[in-house]
Amino acid sequence: MAAASASSSLSLLPRTLNRHSSRPHPGRLALPGLTTQKKQALQTRHGRRSRVTVRAAAVETLQKADTSLVEKSVNTIRFLAIDAVEKANSGHPGLPMGCAPMGHILYDEVMRYNPANPYWFNRDRFVLSAGHGCMLQYALLHLAGYDSVKEEDLKSFRQWESSTPGHPENFETPGVEVTTGPLGQGIANAVGLALAERHLAARFNKPDSEIVDHYTYVILGDGCQMEGISNEVCSLAGHWGLGKLIAFYDDNHISIDGDTEIAFTESVDTRFEGLGWHVIWVKNGNTGYDEIRAAIKEAKAVKDKPTLIKVTTTIGYGSPNKANSYSVHGSALGSKEVDATRKNLGWPYEPFHVPEDVQKHWSRHIPEGAALEAAWNAKFAEYEKKYKEEAAELKSIITGELPAGWDKALPTYTPESAADATRNLSQQCLNALVKVLPGLLGGSADLASSNMTLLKMFGDFQKDTPEERNVRFGVREHGMGAICNGIALHSPGFIPYCATFFVFTDYMRAAIRISALSEAGVIYVMTHDSIGLGEDGPTHQPIEHLASFRAMPNILMLRPADGNETAGSYKVAVVNRKRPSILALSRQKLPQLPGTSIEGVEKGGYTISDNSSGNKPDVILIGTGSELEIAAKAGEELRKEGKTVRVVSLVSWELFDEQSDAYKESVFPAAVTARVSIEAGSTFGWQKIVGSKGKAIGIDRFGASAPAAKIYKELGITVEAVIEAAKAVC
């Protein structure tokens, strides 16, 4: 019964889907269908590029199926990809054709997973960083028996509402761990997944029970290697010693513009050795099945370093006229070349056909996967008997169920509480929450002492202390955001946060956008949110940033004005596990304002003061963040002159938009067109709030280097400006 209980609580059901042989080295292997000219070109190129010698794997190979059946399975993967791309007349067949051998070995021989439950906690994770080659993953999921990729799904590749979109999307296709496509994001997510496993293993494993034990595998290509984010995150992976991260580098030397010799000639091997990775070179990635198996075996034997397995492949392997060329990278082969490839590889079957012996061979993964999960659930049930407290914490992380009453830990403030910068108030919230939220961890891009993000009761997550919860990302904003996406998508109860100056979201916008798209509930703690940071000047002063994130779908842009609003912002951010949140926080001290509340923040916009009656104020003043104080002071002055004034905090436009029409009317009655907003940022978008008869006070130029008070005065972000505008509209 104990095992059954654990199974029911931890075997997460599929989530509701939300919509919104190698290129030959000299003297090695002859490829089918390559012309003499192409062979000579390949041999010449490899003569140049093989100047780096990396130790070849020489260890016991993994257990494997009959070679002829393996070849048949590999060709099944190739032709499922070819046929799907051909039917869609859109897609990237080259990578699946070249990477099919490593894909087969991973999914059929190495990885532990349960097709019937894609969210089983202790599964191995696979990330296709080169997401354009997604038909490789869809073919593998189909063969392995995942319900999310049936034959009809392959036939609807890249079509409207298909579960096989043009790049892997975790929210569309159970079995896909993360959303990839922008090159380099996937390897960064994989580092986050591996960090999560390492952290949980260090926290929860016991000498008599290794309850957390899984690998993260990733395939990345030349394009991922060129993107700077890959170097950022692989540097960290090496520094952290993430031994259960194994990356396969699809070394095919072809990108969209042609041979990578035109722009990418560095020694990737040497670079990764310098980053602290173990490096293996599989020279024949097209038919060298034993080489691939031996490399994986060697990689798993290295416990203190991540491993890069460079697998030299031929893009579009088997295509007589397009293999090893950019033309097979991003477009369908065409019917004539498909027929020629079928003939070349001896494939007599109709499109989308899976031979019976291949199907029978792969069908074992459904019962084997169920057995793996059942065994783990039984193991967890025993663990739970011995280690109740640890089991409860781990279960919270696995299921995403927040501890009862967690929000009571958030601090509250009164107008008599001391003025403080919201970045400092944010640190108070983080340190309160970490005591009650087992999955909360994170850090800053080398600005912890300025962002105020240090968790004081914990040490640093490092190679020798992976159980700690402060993550030091260094000056790597882009990599930081994408790693946090991986952490968030590892398990529903992880609540990763990361921090830098708000203006430096420019360095990490691609990762933030993927957070929103992939429903990864990362908390972005962004301090120094306006001209209020002062003397550092316009390079560091955000202007357009608030507006730009308000324009991004599925993300919460929160700009709290004081302690209660900061606490409210954290409550909202923690609850929203499928929607990331950005908290824009001040450097300068702000007063604790009368009328603010945690409950108000949850509605996005609310009234903090009002001397009108009948929902008919003379004017409505609206502020966010540090400018809410200005709006409140202007309201006080106008009331002295006999005006009825409502002051509204609009801390989150997105949350306010989600309220009922009746509630929105209670805050912004349609009959009251006299409205003035004030925000130390771009006025872009404010017209939807103030209307055509209102006025938006803001900054539509870059800032300046000076003390904050001087900049506010010179740029017109003042009480006087609000009063003047209010009198003009009412």
XYZ file of C-alpha atoms in Angstrom:
730
model
C 0.000 0.000 0.000
C 2.841 2.363 0.780
C 4.261 1.908 -2.686
C 0.872 2.464 -4.282
C 0.410 5.627 -2.267
C 3.749 6.987 -3.377
C 2.927 6.111 -6.949
C -0.341 7.991 -6.929
C 1.186 11.109 -5.441
C 4.399 11.255 -7.421
C 3.558 9.820 -10.823
C 2.535 13.064 -12.385
C -0.084 12.758 -15.061
C 0.427 14.522 -18.388
C -0.264 18.185 -17.848
C -3.004 20.079 -19.597
C -1.547 21.591 -22.731
C -1.841 25.349 -22.825
C -1.992 27.084 -26.213
C -0.832 30.614 -26.733
C 29.154 5.968 -40.776
C 30.933 9.382 -40.365
C 31.897 11.737 -43.047
C 35.001 9.824 -44.073
C 38.383 10.639 -42.734
C 41.200 9.768 -45.108
C 41.313 6.039 -45.603
C 38.210 5.304 -43.500
C 34.688 4.900 -44.785
C 33.068 5.281 -48.204
C 29.643 6.934 -48.037
C 26.836 5.691 -50.261
C 25.940 8.021 -53.062
C 28.694 10.616 -52.644
C 30.464 11.721 -55.780
C 34.250 11.444 -56.034
C 34.435 15.244 -55.906
C 32.443 15.368 -52.645
C 34.545 12.579 -51.143
C 37.743 14.447 -51.968
C 36.346 17.647 -50.496
C 35.424 15.821 -47.303
C 38.830 14.205 -47.034
C 40.581 17.535 -47.555
C 38.434 19.269 -44.942
C 38.965 16.549 -42.359
C 42.645 16.606 -43.037
C 42.567 20.265 -41.922
C 40.078 19.951 -39.098
C 41.430 16.849 -37.375
C 44.475 18.661 -35.993
C 43.186 18.255 -32.411
C 43.697 14.776 -31.035
C 41.347 13.706 -28.277
C 41.591 10.393 -26.479
C 39.326 7.842 -28.157
C 37.005 5.837 -25.963
C 38.360 2.399 -25.181
C 35.988 0.879 -22.671
C 33.447 -1.890 -22.522
C 30.511 -1.221 -24.865
C 26.904 -1.123 -23.778
C 24.516 -3.992 -24.312
C 23.042 -3.685 -27.786
C 20.626 -5.182 -30.265
C 21.614 -7.076 -33.402
C 23.516 -4.740 -35.727
C 21.215 -5.297 -38.687
C 18.201 -4.445 -36.532
C 19.991 -1.348 -35.233
C 20.654 -0.213 -38.794
C 17.031 -0.814 -39.678
C 15.908 1.154 -36.629
C 18.286 4.001 -37.469
C 16.959 4.150 -41.012
C 13.408 4.108 -39.656
C 14.254 7.263 -37.707
C 15.793 8.832 -40.796
C 12.817 8.119 -43.023
C 10.198 9.176 -40.493
C 11.987 12.530 -40.481
C 12.354 12.632 -44.258
C 8.697 11.738 -44.822
C 7.347 14.243 -42.283
C 9.408 17.103 -43.688
C 8.453 16.114 -47.216
C 4.730 16.010 -46.404
C 4.907 19.396 -44.680
C 7.192 20.751 -47.401
C 8.935 22.462 -44.517
C 11.541 21.538 -41.971
C 15.101 20.371 -41.441
C 15.788 16.776 -42.517
C 19.589 16.958 -42.465
C 20.178 16.751 -38.714
C 17.844 13.783 -38.072
C 19.462 11.899 -40.947
C 22.924 12.493 -39.489
C 22.081 12.126 -35.791
C 19.814 9.082 -36.056
C 22.508 6.661 -34.760
C 23.170 8.584 -31.553
C 19.436 9.200 -31.127
C 18.704 5.489 -31.467
C 21.383 4.473 -28.973
C 20.258 7.052 -26.431
C 16.528 6.284 -26.527
C 16.752 2.553 -27.165
C 19.794 1.487 -25.152
C 20.791 4.102 -22.609
C 18.065 6.396 -21.290
C 15.621 5.515 -18.514
C 12.107 6.853 -19.045
C 8.459 5.823 -18.957
C 6.528 6.572 -22.168
C 3.236 6.166 -20.258
C 4.228 8.954 -17.851
C 6.498 11.553 -19.473
C 6.716 13.366 -16.123
C 8.089 10.529 -13.995
C 10.488 12.324 -11.678
C 13.602 10.145 -11.903
C 13.649 9.859 -15.696
C 16.707 10.788 -17.683
C 16.269 14.111 -19.458
C 16.992 14.682 -23.149
C 17.358 18.103 -24.747
C 17.653 18.733 -28.480
C 19.485 22.046 -28.389
C 19.627 22.063 -32.177
C 15.851 22.298 -32.100
C 15.425 22.752 -35.840
C 16.124 19.020 -36.141
C 13.076 18.220 -34.013
C 11.858 15.422 -36.280
C 14.678 13.390 -34.742
C 13.047 13.720 -31.328
C 9.517 13.220 -32.619
C 10.567 10.029 -34.416
C 12.227 8.743 -31.237
C 9.189 9.558 -29.076
C 6.965 7.830 -31.623
C 9.066 4.656 -31.658
C 9.339 4.636 -27.863
C 5.547 4.626 -27.518
C 4.704 8.138 -26.296
C 1.018 8.924 -26.819
C 1.925 12.491 -27.720
C 3.474 11.461 -31.041
C 1.304 9.020 -32.965
C 1.619 8.381 -36.698
C -1.029 11.005 -37.422
C 1.014 13.512 -35.432
C 4.049 12.845 -37.594
C 1.871 13.355 -40.645
C 0.747 16.741 -39.293
C 4.282 17.985 -38.614
C 4.404 21.803 -38.502
C 0.640 22.151 -38.943
C -1.903 24.174 -36.950
C -2.482 22.778 -33.435
C -0.194 19.839 -34.111
C 1.699 18.191 -31.264
C 4.724 18.152 -33.570
C 5.513 21.856 -34.027
C 8.430 23.236 -36.023
C 10.707 23.296 -32.992
C 10.404 21.294 -29.747
C 7.893 22.833 -27.333
C 7.511 21.347 -23.854
C 4.009 22.800 -23.472
C 2.801 21.103 -26.667
C 4.482 17.712 -26.652
C 4.750 15.548 -23.513
C 8.172 13.925 -23.698
C 9.831 17.172 -24.735
C 11.535 18.622 -21.655
C 12.221 22.206 -22.735
C 11.462 24.557 -25.601
C 14.372 24.927 -27.994
C 14.910 26.608 -31.324
C 16.932 29.758 -30.648
C 20.351 28.158 -30.844
C 22.229 27.747 -27.588
C 19.138 27.929 -25.379
C 18.871 24.145 -25.194
C 22.390 23.460 -23.937
C 21.794 26.201 -21.351
C 18.523 24.565 -20.269
C 20.372 21.258 -20.041
C 22.890 22.805 -17.653
C 19.929 23.932 -15.534
C 18.416 20.445 -15.586
C 21.746 18.908 -14.580
C 22.201 21.500 -11.823
C 18.763 20.614 -10.488
C 19.605 16.906 -10.382
C 22.946 17.552 -8.690
C 21.344 19.807 -6.093
C 18.511 17.400 -5.262
C 20.865 14.428 -5.093
C 23.099 16.265 -2.637
C 20.145 17.336 -0.479
C 18.106 14.166 -0.402
C 20.192 11.085 -1.179
C 21.190 8.953 1.793
C 23.908 6.308 2.173
C 21.217 3.634 2.040
C 18.976 5.284 -0.573
C 19.996 7.018 -3.793
C 16.558 8.414 -4.510
C 17.708 11.066 -7.022
C 19.781 9.578 -9.832
C 19.327 10.593 -13.443
C 21.327 11.963 -16.359
C 20.816 14.904 -18.687
C 21.676 14.257 -22.335
C 21.786 16.941 -24.990
C 22.514 17.148 -28.707
C 23.881 20.470 -29.924
C 25.266 21.548 -33.260
C 27.698 23.992 -34.774
C 25.169 26.813 -34.490
C 24.766 26.248 -30.751
C 28.537 26.241 -30.398
C 28.792 29.599 -32.171
C 26.246 31.311 -29.928
C 27.863 33.035 -26.959
C 25.356 31.634 -24.499
C 26.766 28.141 -24.960
C 30.178 29.264 -23.765
C 28.633 31.052 -20.765
C 26.755 27.999 -19.554
C 29.372 25.405 -20.431
C 31.896 27.433 -18.452
C 29.591 27.177 -15.450
C 28.903 23.474 -16.017
C 32.624 22.795 -15.967
C 33.115 24.972 -12.901
C 30.306 23.159 -11.085
C 31.550 19.719 -12.140
C 28.165 18.516 -13.421
C 29.201 14.915 -14.040
C 25.734 13.743 -15.083
C 25.570 16.148 -18.007
C 26.559 14.471 -21.282
C 26.479 16.585 -24.440
C 26.718 15.213 -27.970
C 28.178 17.727 -30.386
C 26.864 17.010 -33.893
C 30.083 17.854 -35.703
C 28.868 18.057 -39.300
C 30.521 21.327 -40.332
C 27.449 22.635 -42.166
C 25.276 25.640 -41.314
C 22.675 27.551 -43.300
C 25.231 29.607 -45.211
C 27.396 26.609 -46.097
C 30.534 24.989 -44.728
C 31.442 26.301 -41.282
C 34.961 26.962 -42.585
C 33.630 30.385 -43.611
C 33.139 31.538 -40.010
C 33.874 28.841 -37.427
C 37.350 27.305 -37.376
C 38.218 27.170 -33.680
C 39.074 23.933 -31.922
C 35.898 23.139 -30.004
C 37.683 20.231 -28.332
C 40.396 22.428 -26.864
C 37.893 25.065 -25.781
C 35.820 22.541 -23.850
C 38.877 21.019 -22.240
C 39.717 24.545 -21.083
C 36.195 24.898 -19.701
C 36.756 21.853 -17.523
C 34.900 19.244 -19.579
C 35.912 15.688 -20.374
C 36.124 15.438 -24.174
C 35.709 12.364 -26.379
C 35.759 12.219 -30.166
C 33.622 9.697 -32.060
C 35.066 9.865 -35.558
C 32.381 7.807 -37.274
C 28.995 9.029 -36.138
C 27.116 7.623 -39.120
C 27.688 3.880 -38.642
C 30.093 3.683 -35.698
C 27.544 2.367 -33.244
C 30.119 0.768 -30.977
C 32.136 3.984 -30.913
C 29.070 5.880 -29.721
C 28.288 3.240 -27.104
C 31.856 3.237 -25.827
C 31.887 7.037 -25.615
C 28.730 7.039 -23.489
C 30.201 4.364 -21.243
C 33.340 6.432 -20.777
C 31.339 9.606 -20.154
C 29.297 7.953 -17.413
C 32.491 6.764 -15.743
C 33.651 10.384 -15.343
C 31.876 11.602 -12.238
C 33.447 15.015 -11.600
C 33.150 16.662 -15.019
C 30.512 17.091 -17.686
C 31.378 15.327 -20.928
C 31.346 16.592 -24.499
C 31.175 13.780 -27.045
C 32.103 15.212 -30.413
C 30.354 12.997 -32.940
C 31.485 13.606 -36.496
C 28.496 13.033 -38.763
C 27.311 13.759 -42.270
C 24.334 16.049 -42.457
C 21.685 14.434 -44.640
C 23.439 11.057 -44.480
C 22.227 8.746 -47.235
C 21.022 11.415 -49.635
C 22.992 10.810 -52.857
C 22.997 14.418 -54.067
C 22.394 16.585 -51.009
C 24.294 14.929 -48.151
C 27.007 17.118 -46.674
C 25.540 20.309 -48.091
C 23.585 23.285 -46.762
C 20.692 22.411 -49.090
C 19.701 19.523 -46.817
C 19.841 21.665 -43.684
C 16.577 23.565 -43.841
C 14.324 22.336 -46.634
C 12.628 19.180 -47.843
C 14.676 16.853 -50.023
C 12.120 16.865 -52.837
C 10.360 13.799 -54.203
C 13.140 12.787 -56.598
C 15.823 12.974 -53.925
C 13.590 11.132 -51.445
C 13.230 8.301 -53.960
C 16.965 8.332 -54.585
C 17.658 8.206 -50.849
C 15.268 5.283 -50.412
C 17.109 3.446 -53.158
C 20.515 4.425 -51.798
C 19.765 3.166 -48.272
C 17.766 0.151 -49.452
C 14.479 1.332 -47.925
C 11.522 -0.265 -49.758
C 8.782 0.941 -47.432
C 6.000 3.446 -47.918
C 6.166 6.851 -46.161
C 5.797 6.744 -42.360
C 6.040 2.960 -42.235
C 7.695 1.390 -39.200
C 8.832 -2.171 -40.030
C 7.281 -4.827 -37.819
C 10.563 -6.025 -36.320
C 11.574 -2.467 -35.452
C 8.196 -1.793 -33.895
C 8.372 -5.005 -31.885
C 11.874 -4.180 -30.682
C 10.905 -0.702 -29.482
C 7.608 -1.822 -27.912
C 9.438 -3.126 -24.849
C 9.992 0.437 -23.601
C 6.394 0.784 -22.409
C 6.479 -2.152 -19.946
C 10.120 -1.504 -19.057
C 9.397 2.169 -18.371
C 6.424 1.302 -16.184
C 8.599 -1.153 -14.247
C 11.309 1.466 -13.755
C 8.801 3.925 -12.338
C 7.117 1.322 -10.136
C 10.478 0.295 -8.701
C 11.346 3.917 -7.995
C 7.971 4.545 -6.345
C 8.519 1.548 -4.078
C 11.977 2.849 -3.262
C 10.543 6.259 -2.438
C 7.919 4.692 -0.175
C 10.708 3.082 1.858
C 12.629 6.365 1.848
C 9.542 8.174 3.139
C 9.287 5.800 6.112
C 12.865 6.479 7.153
C 13.219 10.158 6.255
C 9.827 11.798 6.635
C 10.971 15.416 6.700
C 13.244 15.067 3.679
C 10.586 13.099 1.805
C 8.007 15.829 2.413
C 10.365 18.473 1.043
C 11.293 16.392 -2.002
C 7.642 15.578 -2.647
C 6.837 19.302 -2.622
C 9.494 19.876 -5.276
C 8.366 16.903 -7.365
C 4.651 17.721 -7.313
C 4.722 21.513 -7.100
C 2.358 21.490 -4.135
C 3.309 24.453 -1.971
C 3.459 23.941 1.805
C 0.295 25.010 3.626
C 0.416 28.588 4.854
C 3.677 29.401 3.097
C 2.538 32.949 2.294
C 2.202 33.745 5.996
C 5.996 33.939 6.048
C 5.940 37.105 3.925
C 6.728 40.271 5.905
C 4.189 43.082 6.226
C 4.749 46.776 6.807
C 2.947 49.839 8.134
C 3.375 53.519 7.239
C 5.460 53.809 10.390
C 7.957 51.225 9.138
C 11.273 52.648 8.008
C 11.693 53.793 4.413
C 13.802 51.422 2.377
C 14.759 50.534 -1.180
C 12.532 47.853 -2.613
C 15.680 45.842 -3.465
C 16.326 45.596 0.296
C 12.705 44.714 0.957
C 13.028 42.051 -1.730
C 15.891 40.467 0.188
C 13.732 40.357 3.299
C 11.073 38.512 1.305
C 13.540 36.043 -0.220
C 15.045 35.210 3.152
C 11.602 34.726 4.654
C 10.400 32.528 1.802
C 13.440 30.264 1.621
C 12.569 28.984 5.105
C 9.209 27.661 3.900
C 9.662 26.921 0.168
C 11.869 23.856 -0.397
C 12.288 24.584 -4.096
C 13.454 28.192 -3.837
C 17.034 28.796 -4.965
C 18.862 31.258 -7.147
C 21.382 34.013 -7.437
C 22.759 36.954 -9.318
C 25.005 37.764 -12.264
C 27.887 38.923 -10.032
C 25.696 41.555 -8.346
C 24.380 39.764 -5.259
C 25.556 42.514 -2.921
C 23.836 45.123 -5.081
C 20.733 43.185 -6.124
C 20.407 42.059 -2.478
C 19.623 38.463 -3.401
C 21.813 36.500 -0.979
C 20.051 33.817 1.056
C 21.717 34.393 4.396
C 21.053 31.003 5.953
C 22.616 29.096 3.047
C 26.020 28.829 1.437
C 26.957 28.726 -2.237
C 26.062 25.994 -4.701
C 29.524 24.864 -5.766
C 31.176 21.680 -6.987
C 31.829 20.522 -3.429
C 28.682 22.020 -1.844
C 25.864 21.332 -4.327
C 23.265 21.128 -1.560
C 23.464 24.899 -0.975
C 20.985 27.337 -2.506
C 22.899 30.484 -3.485
C 23.894 30.159 -7.136
C 26.816 32.294 -8.314
C 26.310 32.869 -12.035
C 29.151 35.322 -12.624
C 28.744 37.991 -15.305
C 26.640 35.767 -17.556
C 23.135 37.250 -17.723
C 21.969 35.361 -20.806
C 23.215 32.016 -19.556
C 21.799 32.723 -16.097
C 18.264 33.170 -17.405
C 18.369 30.069 -19.582
C 19.841 27.931 -16.786
C 16.986 29.047 -14.559
C 14.534 27.955 -17.249
C 16.048 24.491 -17.065
C 15.777 24.439 -13.274
C 12.136 25.550 -13.405
C 11.249 22.884 -15.963
C 13.035 20.086 -14.112
C 10.294 19.765 -11.487
C 7.114 21.784 -10.820
C 8.152 22.724 -7.275
C 11.412 24.377 -8.220
C 11.198 28.163 -7.866
C 14.385 29.590 -9.337
C 15.159 33.291 -9.199
C 17.928 35.267 -10.845
C 19.017 38.865 -10.638
C 20.839 41.712 -12.318
C 20.193 45.392 -13.036
C 16.915 45.902 -14.903
C 18.685 47.466 -17.893
C 20.725 44.300 -18.355
C 17.635 42.314 -19.221
C 18.813 43.411 -22.675
C 21.537 40.783 -22.334
C 19.060 38.038 -21.411
C 15.876 38.919 -23.260
C 15.980 35.760 -25.398
C 16.018 33.588 -22.267
C 13.221 35.615 -20.665
C 11.110 35.224 -23.785
C 11.657 31.459 -23.692
C 10.602 31.520 -20.013
C 7.303 33.043 -21.062
C 6.831 30.769 -24.061
C 7.728 27.551 -22.259
C 5.727 28.371 -19.111
C 8.781 28.359 -16.864
C 7.953 30.231 -13.652
C 11.320 31.910 -13.149
C 11.379 34.964 -10.869
C 13.504 37.738 -12.368
C 14.689 40.063 -9.603
C 15.648 43.235 -11.459
C 16.988 46.111 -9.381
C 18.081 49.656 -10.256
C 14.821 49.989 -12.136
C 14.873 53.621 -13.309
C 16.666 56.959 -13.430
C 16.474 56.667 -9.657
C 19.791 54.808 -9.727
C 21.392 58.194 -10.388
C 25.016 58.753 -11.216
C 25.695 55.590 -13.247
C 23.889 57.366 -16.044
C 21.940 56.415 -19.173
C 23.866 53.207 -19.895
C 22.405 51.793 -16.695
C 19.022 53.570 -16.567
C 16.091 51.603 -18.025
C 13.651 53.591 -20.141
C 11.810 51.343 -22.596
C 12.110 48.171 -20.552
C 8.821 48.260 -18.653
C 6.882 48.815 -21.866
C 8.749 46.084 -23.706
C 7.976 43.442 -21.096
C 4.358 44.539 -20.833
C 4.198 43.757 -24.548
C 5.538 40.216 -24.059
C 2.887 37.473 -23.733
C 2.605 35.245 -20.648
C 4.845 37.230 -18.333
C 4.078 39.345 -15.277
C 5.767 42.726 -15.100
C 5.573 43.887 -11.461
C 6.825 47.235 -10.167
C 6.157 47.472 -6.422
C 6.179 50.791 -4.577
C 7.015 49.701 -1.028
C 7.300 46.765 1.355
C 3.738 45.484 1.169
C 3.754 45.645 -2.607
C 7.112 43.884 -2.750
C 5.733 41.093 -0.558
C 2.621 40.966 -2.728
C 4.764 40.718 -5.840
C 6.579 37.721 -4.405
C 3.296 36.065 -3.491
C 2.086 36.474 -7.052
C 5.399 35.273 -8.497
C 5.496 32.133 -6.357
C 1.905 31.175 -7.186
C 2.432 31.627 -10.927
C 4.439 28.506 -11.701
C 3.623 28.558 -15.419
C 4.238 32.244 -15.912
C 7.531 34.032 -15.203
C 7.569 37.254 -13.217
C 9.831 40.287 -13.403
C 10.149 42.403 -10.270
C 11.473 45.896 -11.040
C 12.984 47.181 -7.807
C 14.429 50.490 -6.692
C 17.927 51.404 -5.623
C 16.700 54.464 -3.727
C 14.783 54.410 -0.460
C 11.003 54.690 -0.648
C 8.459 55.301 2.138
C 5.956 52.704 3.303
C 2.776 54.172 1.854
C -0.675 54.170 3.495
C -3.159 52.005 1.628
C -0.814 49.552 -0.051
C -1.400 45.830 0.448
C -0.452 42.334 -0.624
C -4.072 41.735 -1.647
C -4.052 44.817 -3.848
C -1.020 43.573 -5.760
C -2.837 40.332 -6.524
C -5.372 42.379 -8.481
C -2.654 44.218 -10.410
C -4.180 47.648 -9.813
C -6.077 49.069 -6.855
C -6.968 52.281 -5.080
C -4.637 53.333 -2.252
C -6.472 56.549 -1.385
C -9.704 58.271 -2.453
C -11.777 61.151 -1.051
C -14.510 60.882 -3.696
C -17.957 59.305 -3.432
C -20.161 57.486 -5.892
C -17.183 56.291 -7.907
C -16.893 59.789 -9.427
C -13.553 61.390 -8.504
C -12.579 64.599 -10.250
C -9.303 63.031 -11.313
C -7.499 59.701 -11.055
C -3.741 59.722 -10.469
C -1.897 56.528 -11.346
C 1.625 55.541 -10.374
C 3.903 52.543 -10.238
C 6.965 51.795 -8.159
C 8.879 54.813 -6.913
C 6.466 57.198 -8.635
C 3.458 56.031 -6.618
C 4.798 58.211 -3.810
C 4.788 61.192 -6.192
C 1.196 60.482 -7.234
C 0.147 60.181 -3.579
C 1.762 63.497 -2.658
C 0.177 65.217 -5.656
C -3.189 63.821 -4.598
C -2.790 65.288 -1.124
C -2.041 68.734 -2.562
C -4.984 68.632 -4.964
C -7.346 67.635 -2.159
C -6.234 70.699 -0.223
C -7.531 72.703 -3.186
C -10.928 71.013 -2.993
C -10.491 68.303 -5.610
C -11.704 64.761 -5.153
C -8.784 62.562 -6.088
C -8.321 58.835 -6.420
C -4.751 57.506 -6.325
C -4.226 54.118 -7.961
C -1.249 51.786 -7.837
C -0.955 49.907 -11.108
C 1.736 47.487 -10.039
C 0.980 44.908 -12.761
C -0.949 45.663 -15.926
C -1.257 41.971 -16.727
C -2.932 41.069 -13.454
C -5.249 44.054 -13.710
C -6.285 43.059 -17.228
C -7.375 39.683 -15.845
C -9.830 41.177 -13.354
C -13.563 41.322 -13.978
C -15.069 44.232 -15.872
C -16.905 45.218 -12.705
C -13.684 45.431 -10.723
C -11.923 47.407 -13.434
C -14.851 49.822 -13.530
C -14.561 50.262 -9.765
C -10.967 51.404 -10.167
C -11.173 53.250 -13.486
C -14.821 54.280 -14.049
C -15.424 54.882 -17.733
C -17.144 58.172 -16.944
C -13.981 59.611 -15.391
C -11.708 60.601 -18.254
C -9.515 62.933 -16.195
C -6.548 60.660 -15.603
C -2.841 61.279 -15.094
C -0.153 58.604 -14.946
C 3.418 59.011 -13.777
C 6.210 56.509 -14.290
C 9.963 57.001 -14.687
C 10.040 55.183 -17.990
C 8.652 55.302 -21.495
C 5.079 56.568 -21.878
C 4.538 53.957 -24.591
C 1.340 52.027 -23.862
C -0.021 54.345 -21.191
C -2.697 55.748 -23.471
C -4.704 52.566 -22.978
C -4.868 53.483 -19.266
C -5.249 57.259 -19.306
C -7.307 57.452 -22.499
C -7.282 60.124 -25.152
C -8.211 62.881 -22.681
C -5.679 61.944 -20.006
C -1.979 62.681 -19.690
C 0.962 60.309 -19.283
C 4.039 61.698 -17.552
C 7.174 59.713 -18.272
C 10.534 59.698 -20.016
C 10.780 59.288 -23.770
C 14.505 59.967 -24.017
C 17.594 58.441 -22.438
C 18.473 59.394 -18.886
C 21.517 61.238 -17.568
C 24.361 60.968 -15.112
C 23.606 62.992 -11.993
C 22.174 62.527 -8.499
C 18.745 60.935 -8.704
C 16.847 63.921 -7.291
C 18.385 66.209 -9.927
C 17.463 63.867 -12.781
C 13.878 63.556 -11.538
C 13.555 67.340 -11.408
C 15.149 68.003 -14.801
C 13.086 65.348 -16.563
C 9.814 66.464 -15.004
C 9.058 63.430 -12.856
C 7.751 65.573 -10.012
C 4.752 66.298 -7.821
C 4.421 69.674 -9.508
C 4.203 68.065 -12.959
C 1.402 65.775 -11.790
C -0.553 68.655 -10.252
C -0.202 70.706 -13.426
C -1.345 67.819 -15.611
C -4.267 67.053 -13.289
C -5.501 70.620 -13.467
C -5.231 70.514 -17.250
C -7.440 67.437 -17.587
C -10.079 68.275 -14.967
